[in-house]
PDB file of C-alpha atoms in Angstrom:
ATOM      1  CA  MET H   1       0.000   0.000   0.000  1.00  0.00           C
ATOM      2  CA  THR H   2       1.386   3.351  -0.931  1.00  0.00           C
ATOM      3  CA  ARG H   3       1.584   6.377   1.279  1.00  0.00           C
ATOM      4  CA  ARG H   4      -1.082   8.108  -0.749  1.00  0.00           C
ATOM      5  CA  HIS H   5      -3.567   5.244  -0.233  1.00  0.00           C
ATOM      6  CA  PHE H   6      -2.780   5.192   3.468  1.00  0.00           C
ATOM      7  CA  PHE H   7      -3.566   8.914   3.869  1.00  0.00           C
ATOM      8  CA  ILE H   8      -6.773   8.565   1.850  1.00  0.00           C
ATOM      9  CA  LEU H   9      -7.919   5.690   4.089  1.00  0.00           C
ATOM     10  CA  VAL H  10      -7.071   7.632   7.248  1.00  0.00           C
ATOM     11  CA  PHE H  11      -8.895  10.721   5.938  1.00  0.00           C
ATOM     12  CA  ALA H  12     -11.949   8.648   4.959  1.00  0.00           C
ATOM     13  CA  GLY H  13     -11.964   6.986   8.375  1.00  0.00           C
ATOM     14  CA  LEU H  14     -11.812  10.329  10.160  1.00  0.00           C
ATOM     15  CA  LEU H  15     -14.574  11.694   7.938  1.00  0.00           C
ATOM     16  CA  ILE H  16     -16.817   8.719   8.720  1.00  0.00           C
ATOM     17  CA  PHE H  17     -15.964   8.966  12.415  1.00  0.00           C
ATOM     18  CA  GLU H  18     -16.947  12.657  12.462  1.00  0.00           C
ATOM     19  CA  THR H  19     -20.181  12.284  10.467  1.00  0.00           C
ATOM     20  CA  CYS H  20     -21.468   9.287  12.425  1.00  0.00           C
ATOM     21  CA  GLY H  21     -21.642  11.269  15.626  1.00  0.00           C
ATOM     22  CA  CYS H  22     -18.911   9.357  17.359  1.00  0.00           C
ATOM     23  CA  ALA H  23     -16.994  12.583  17.860  1.00  0.00           C
ATOM     24  CA  SER H  24     -19.812  14.309  19.744  1.00  0.00           C
ATOM     25  CA  ALA H  25     -18.950  12.646  23.064  1.00  0.00           C
ATOM     26  CA  PRO H  26     -17.474  15.829  24.630  1.00  0.00           C
ATOM     27  CA  LYS H  27     -21.014  17.198  25.118  1.00  0.00           C
ATOM     28  CA  VAL H  28     -21.749  14.293  27.430  1.00  0.00           C
ATOM     29  CA  ARG H  29     -18.482  14.821  29.248  1.00  0.00           C
ATOM     30  CA  LYS H  30     -19.265  18.503  29.844  1.00  0.00           C
ATOM     31  CA  ARG H  31     -22.436  17.535  31.643  1.00  0.00           C
ATOM     32  CA  ALA H  32     -20.596  14.904  33.654  1.00  0.00           C
ATOM     33  CA  LEU H  33     -17.917  17.405  34.710  1.00  0.00           C
ATOM     34  CA  ARG H  34     -20.302  19.609  36.705  1.00  0.00           C
ATOM     35  CA  SER H  35     -19.054  20.043  40.209  1.00  0.00           C
ATOM     36  CA  PRO H  36     -21.226  19.434  43.273  1.00  0.00           C
ATOM     37  CA  SER H  37     -21.110  23.169  43.997  1.00  0.00           C
ATOM     38  CA  GLN H  38     -22.695  23.838  40.595  1.00  0.00           C
ATOM     39  CA  GLU H  39     -25.483  21.397  41.419  1.00  0.00           C
ATOM     40  CA  ILE H  40     -26.032  23.063  44.794  1.00  0.00           C
ATOM     41  CA  PHE H  41     -26.146  26.436  43.046  1.00  0.00           C
ATOM     42  CA  LYS H  42     -28.832  25.124  40.679  1.00  0.00           C
ATOM     43  CA  ILE H  43     -30.903  23.900  43.641  1.00  0.00           C
ATOM     44  CA  ALA H  44     -30.561  27.294  45.313  1.00  0.00           C
ATOM     45  CA  GLU H  45     -31.673  29.020  42.116  1.00  0.00           C
ATOM     46  CA  ARG H  46     -34.655  26.662  41.930  1.00  0.00           C
ATOM     47  CA  LYS H  47     -35.672  27.699  45.437  1.00  0.00           C
ATOM     48  CA  LYS H  48     -35.488  31.339  44.392  1.00  0.00           C
ATOM     49  CA  ALA H  49     -37.594  30.785  41.272  1.00  0.00           C
ATOM     50  CA  PRO H  50     -41.171  30.541  42.533  1.00  0.00           C
ATOM     51  CA  SER H  51     -42.684  30.111  39.101  1.00  0.00           C
ATOM     52  CA  SER H  52     -41.112  26.708  38.501  1.00  0.00           C
ATOM     53  CA  LEU H  53     -42.932  23.848  40.182  1.00  0.00           C
ATOM     54  CA  SER H  54     -41.687  20.310  40.542  1.00  0.00           C
ATOM     55  CA  PRO H  55     -43.637  17.882  38.311  1.00  0.00           C
ATOM     56  CA  LYS H  56     -45.617  16.279  41.151  1.00  0.00           C
ATOM     57  CA  ALA H  57     -46.427  19.656  42.686  1.00  0.00           C
ATOM     58  CA  TYR H  58     -47.511  20.943  39.282  1.00  0.00           C
ATOM     59  CA  ALA H  59     -49.878  17.988  38.858  1.00  0.00           C
ATOM     60  CA  HIS H  60     -51.589  18.691  42.185  1.00  0.00           C
ATOM     61  CA  TYR H  61     -51.586  22.438  41.538  1.00  0.00           C
ATOM     62  CA  SER H  62     -53.310  21.832  38.193  1.00  0.00           C
ATOM     63  CA  MET H  63     -55.882  19.548  39.800  1.00  0.00           C
ATOM     64  CA  GLY H  64     -56.535  22.229  42.402  1.00  0.00           C
ATOM     65  CA  MET H  65     -57.194  24.746  39.649  1.00  0.00           C
ATOM     66  CA  ILE H  66     -59.585  22.322  37.951  1.00  0.00           C
ATOM     67  CA  TYR H  67     -61.490  21.754  41.189  1.00  0.00           C
ATOM     68  CA  ASP H  68     -61.518  25.511  41.797  1.00  0.00           C
ATOM     69  CA  ASN H  69     -63.019  26.148  38.353  1.00  0.00           C
ATOM     70  CA  GLU H  70     -65.674  23.495  39.029  1.00  0.00           C
ATOM     71  CA  GLY H  71     -66.522  25.127  42.360  1.00  0.00           C
ATOM     72  CA  SER H  72     -65.219  22.228  44.481  1.00  0.00           C
ATOM     73  CA  THR H  73     -63.406  24.389  47.016  1.00  0.00           C
ATOM     74  CA  ASP H  74     -62.700  21.639  49.562  1.00  0.00           C
ATOM     75  CA  GLN H  75     -61.097  19.394  46.950  1.00  0.00           C
ATOM     76  CA  ALA H  76     -59.116  22.339  45.578  1.00  0.00           C
ATOM     77  CA  VAL H  77     -57.762  23.007  49.082  1.00  0.00           C
ATOM     78  CA  GLU H  78     -56.647  19.368  49.362  1.00  0.00           C
ATOM     79  CA  GLU H  79     -54.840  19.520  46.023  1.00  0.00           C
ATOM     80  CA  TYR H  80     -53.096  22.805  46.809  1.00  0.00           C
ATOM     81  CA  CYS H  81     -51.962  21.370  50.156  1.00  0.00           C
ATOM     82  CA  LYS H  82     -50.534  18.331  48.346  1.00  0.00           C
ATOM     83  CA  ALA H  83     -48.755  20.626  45.880  1.00  0.00           C
ATOM     84  CA  ILE H  84     -47.181  22.476  48.803  1.00  0.00           C
ATOM     85  CA  GLU H  85     -46.099  19.156  50.356  1.00  0.00           C
ATOM     86  CA  PHE H  86     -44.231  18.275  47.152  1.00  0.00           C
ATOM     87  CA  ASP H  87     -42.817  21.775  46.628  1.00  0.00           C
ATOM     88  CA  PRO H  88     -42.729  23.949  49.760  1.00  0.00           C
ATOM     89  CA  TYR H  89     -41.312  26.857  47.725  1.00  0.00           C
ATOM     90  CA  ALA H  90     -44.313  27.104  45.370  1.00  0.00           C
ATOM     91  CA  ALA H  91     -45.580  30.617  46.055  1.00  0.00           C
ATOM     92  CA  GLN H  92     -48.401  30.288  43.533  1.00  0.00           C
ATOM     93  CA  ALA H  93     -49.755  27.233  45.366  1.00  0.00           C
ATOM     94  CA  TYR H  94     -49.743  29.192  48.627  1.00  0.00           C
ATOM     95  CA  TYR H  95     -51.542  32.061  46.902  1.00  0.00           C
ATOM     96  CA  ARG H  96     -54.241  29.759  45.512  1.00  0.00           C
ATOM     97  CA  LEU H  97     -54.612  28.009  48.863  1.00  0.00           C
ATOM     98  CA  GLY H  98     -55.026  31.355  50.599  1.00  0.00           C
ATOM     99  CA  SER H  99     -57.687  32.344  48.063  1.00  0.00           C
ATOM    100  CA  GLU H 100     -59.566  29.110  48.707  1.00  0.00           C
ATOM    101  CA  TYR H 101     -59.426  29.663  52.464  1.00  0.00           C
ATOM    102  CA  LEU H 102     -60.954  33.108  51.907  1.00  0.00           C
ATOM    103  CA  LYS H 103     -63.789  31.505  49.924  1.00  0.00           C
ATOM    104  CA  LEU H 104     -64.400  29.139  52.834  1.00  0.00           C
ATOM    105  CA  GLY H 105     -64.422  32.035  55.300  1.00  0.00           C
ATOM    106  CA  LYS H 106     -61.216  30.937  57.052  1.00  0.00           C
ATOM    107  CA  VAL H 107     -59.710  34.410  57.171  1.00  0.00           C
ATOM    108  CA  ASP H 108     -56.988  33.746  59.761  1.00  0.00           C
ATOM    109  CA  GLU H 109     -55.654  30.727  57.854  1.00  0.00           C
ATOM    110  CA  ALA H 110     -55.850  32.668  54.595  1.00  0.00           C
ATOM    111  CA  VAL H 111     -53.807  35.550  56.008  1.00  0.00           C
ATOM    112  CA  GLU H 112     -51.067  33.193  57.243  1.00  0.00           C
ATOM    113  CA  ILE H 113     -50.906  31.349  53.927  1.00  0.00           C
ATOM    114  CA  LEU H 114     -50.855  34.580  51.909  1.00  0.00           C
ATOM    115  CA  LYS H 115     -48.046  35.908  54.113  1.00  0.00           C
ATOM    116  CA  LYS H 116     -46.068  32.796  53.225  1.00  0.00           C
ATOM    117  CA  ALA H 117     -46.808  33.405  49.525  1.00  0.00           C
ATOM    118  CA  VAL H 118     -45.477  36.963  49.793  1.00  0.00           C
ATOM    119  CA  GLU H 119     -42.418  35.724  51.702  1.00  0.00           C
ATOM    120  CA  LEU H 120     -41.618  33.293  48.895  1.00  0.00           C
ATOM    121  CA  ASP H 121     -42.395  35.701  46.070  1.00  0.00           C
ATOM    122  CA  GLU H 122     -42.151  39.345  47.068  1.00  0.00           C
ATOM    123  CA  LYS H 123     -43.142  40.434  43.553  1.00  0.00           C
ATOM    124  CA  ASN H 124     -46.532  38.702  43.784  1.00  0.00           C
ATOM    125  CA  ALA H 125     -48.774  41.738  44.179  1.00  0.00           C
ATOM    126  CA  ARG H 126     -51.962  39.635  44.240  1.00  0.00           C
ATOM    127  CA  ALA H 127     -50.960  37.956  47.485  1.00  0.00           C
ATOM    128  CA  ARG H 128     -50.438  41.304  49.204  1.00  0.00           C
ATOM    129  CA  PHE H 129     -54.020  42.467  48.784  1.00  0.00           C
TER     130      PHE H 129
END
């Protein structure tokens, strides 16, 4: 085999290697190289972001909204409480729960829950009033 044929085979092999996706492994490695401090930082950011609910909390929050729209206040309260159990930083769930308590006439409970909603999300003007 001549030198020319050898270089052509090597070039063709590299070209096939690159186009098949075998060379895209560094993307996976970047994700694997995250330090524990970066993961902790992401968790802290998640706690600061009240608009993002965990999947289980979101499911219960959505069910609470459905029950609320149907007029089933007691069931809505149960679902919002479950959402808060799964995600204790969900300000919107606290706000909805406080609103439901107001509908039921439980003013003291509503005030405490709405205070918690404001504590978690100071920008939530609805919870202040």
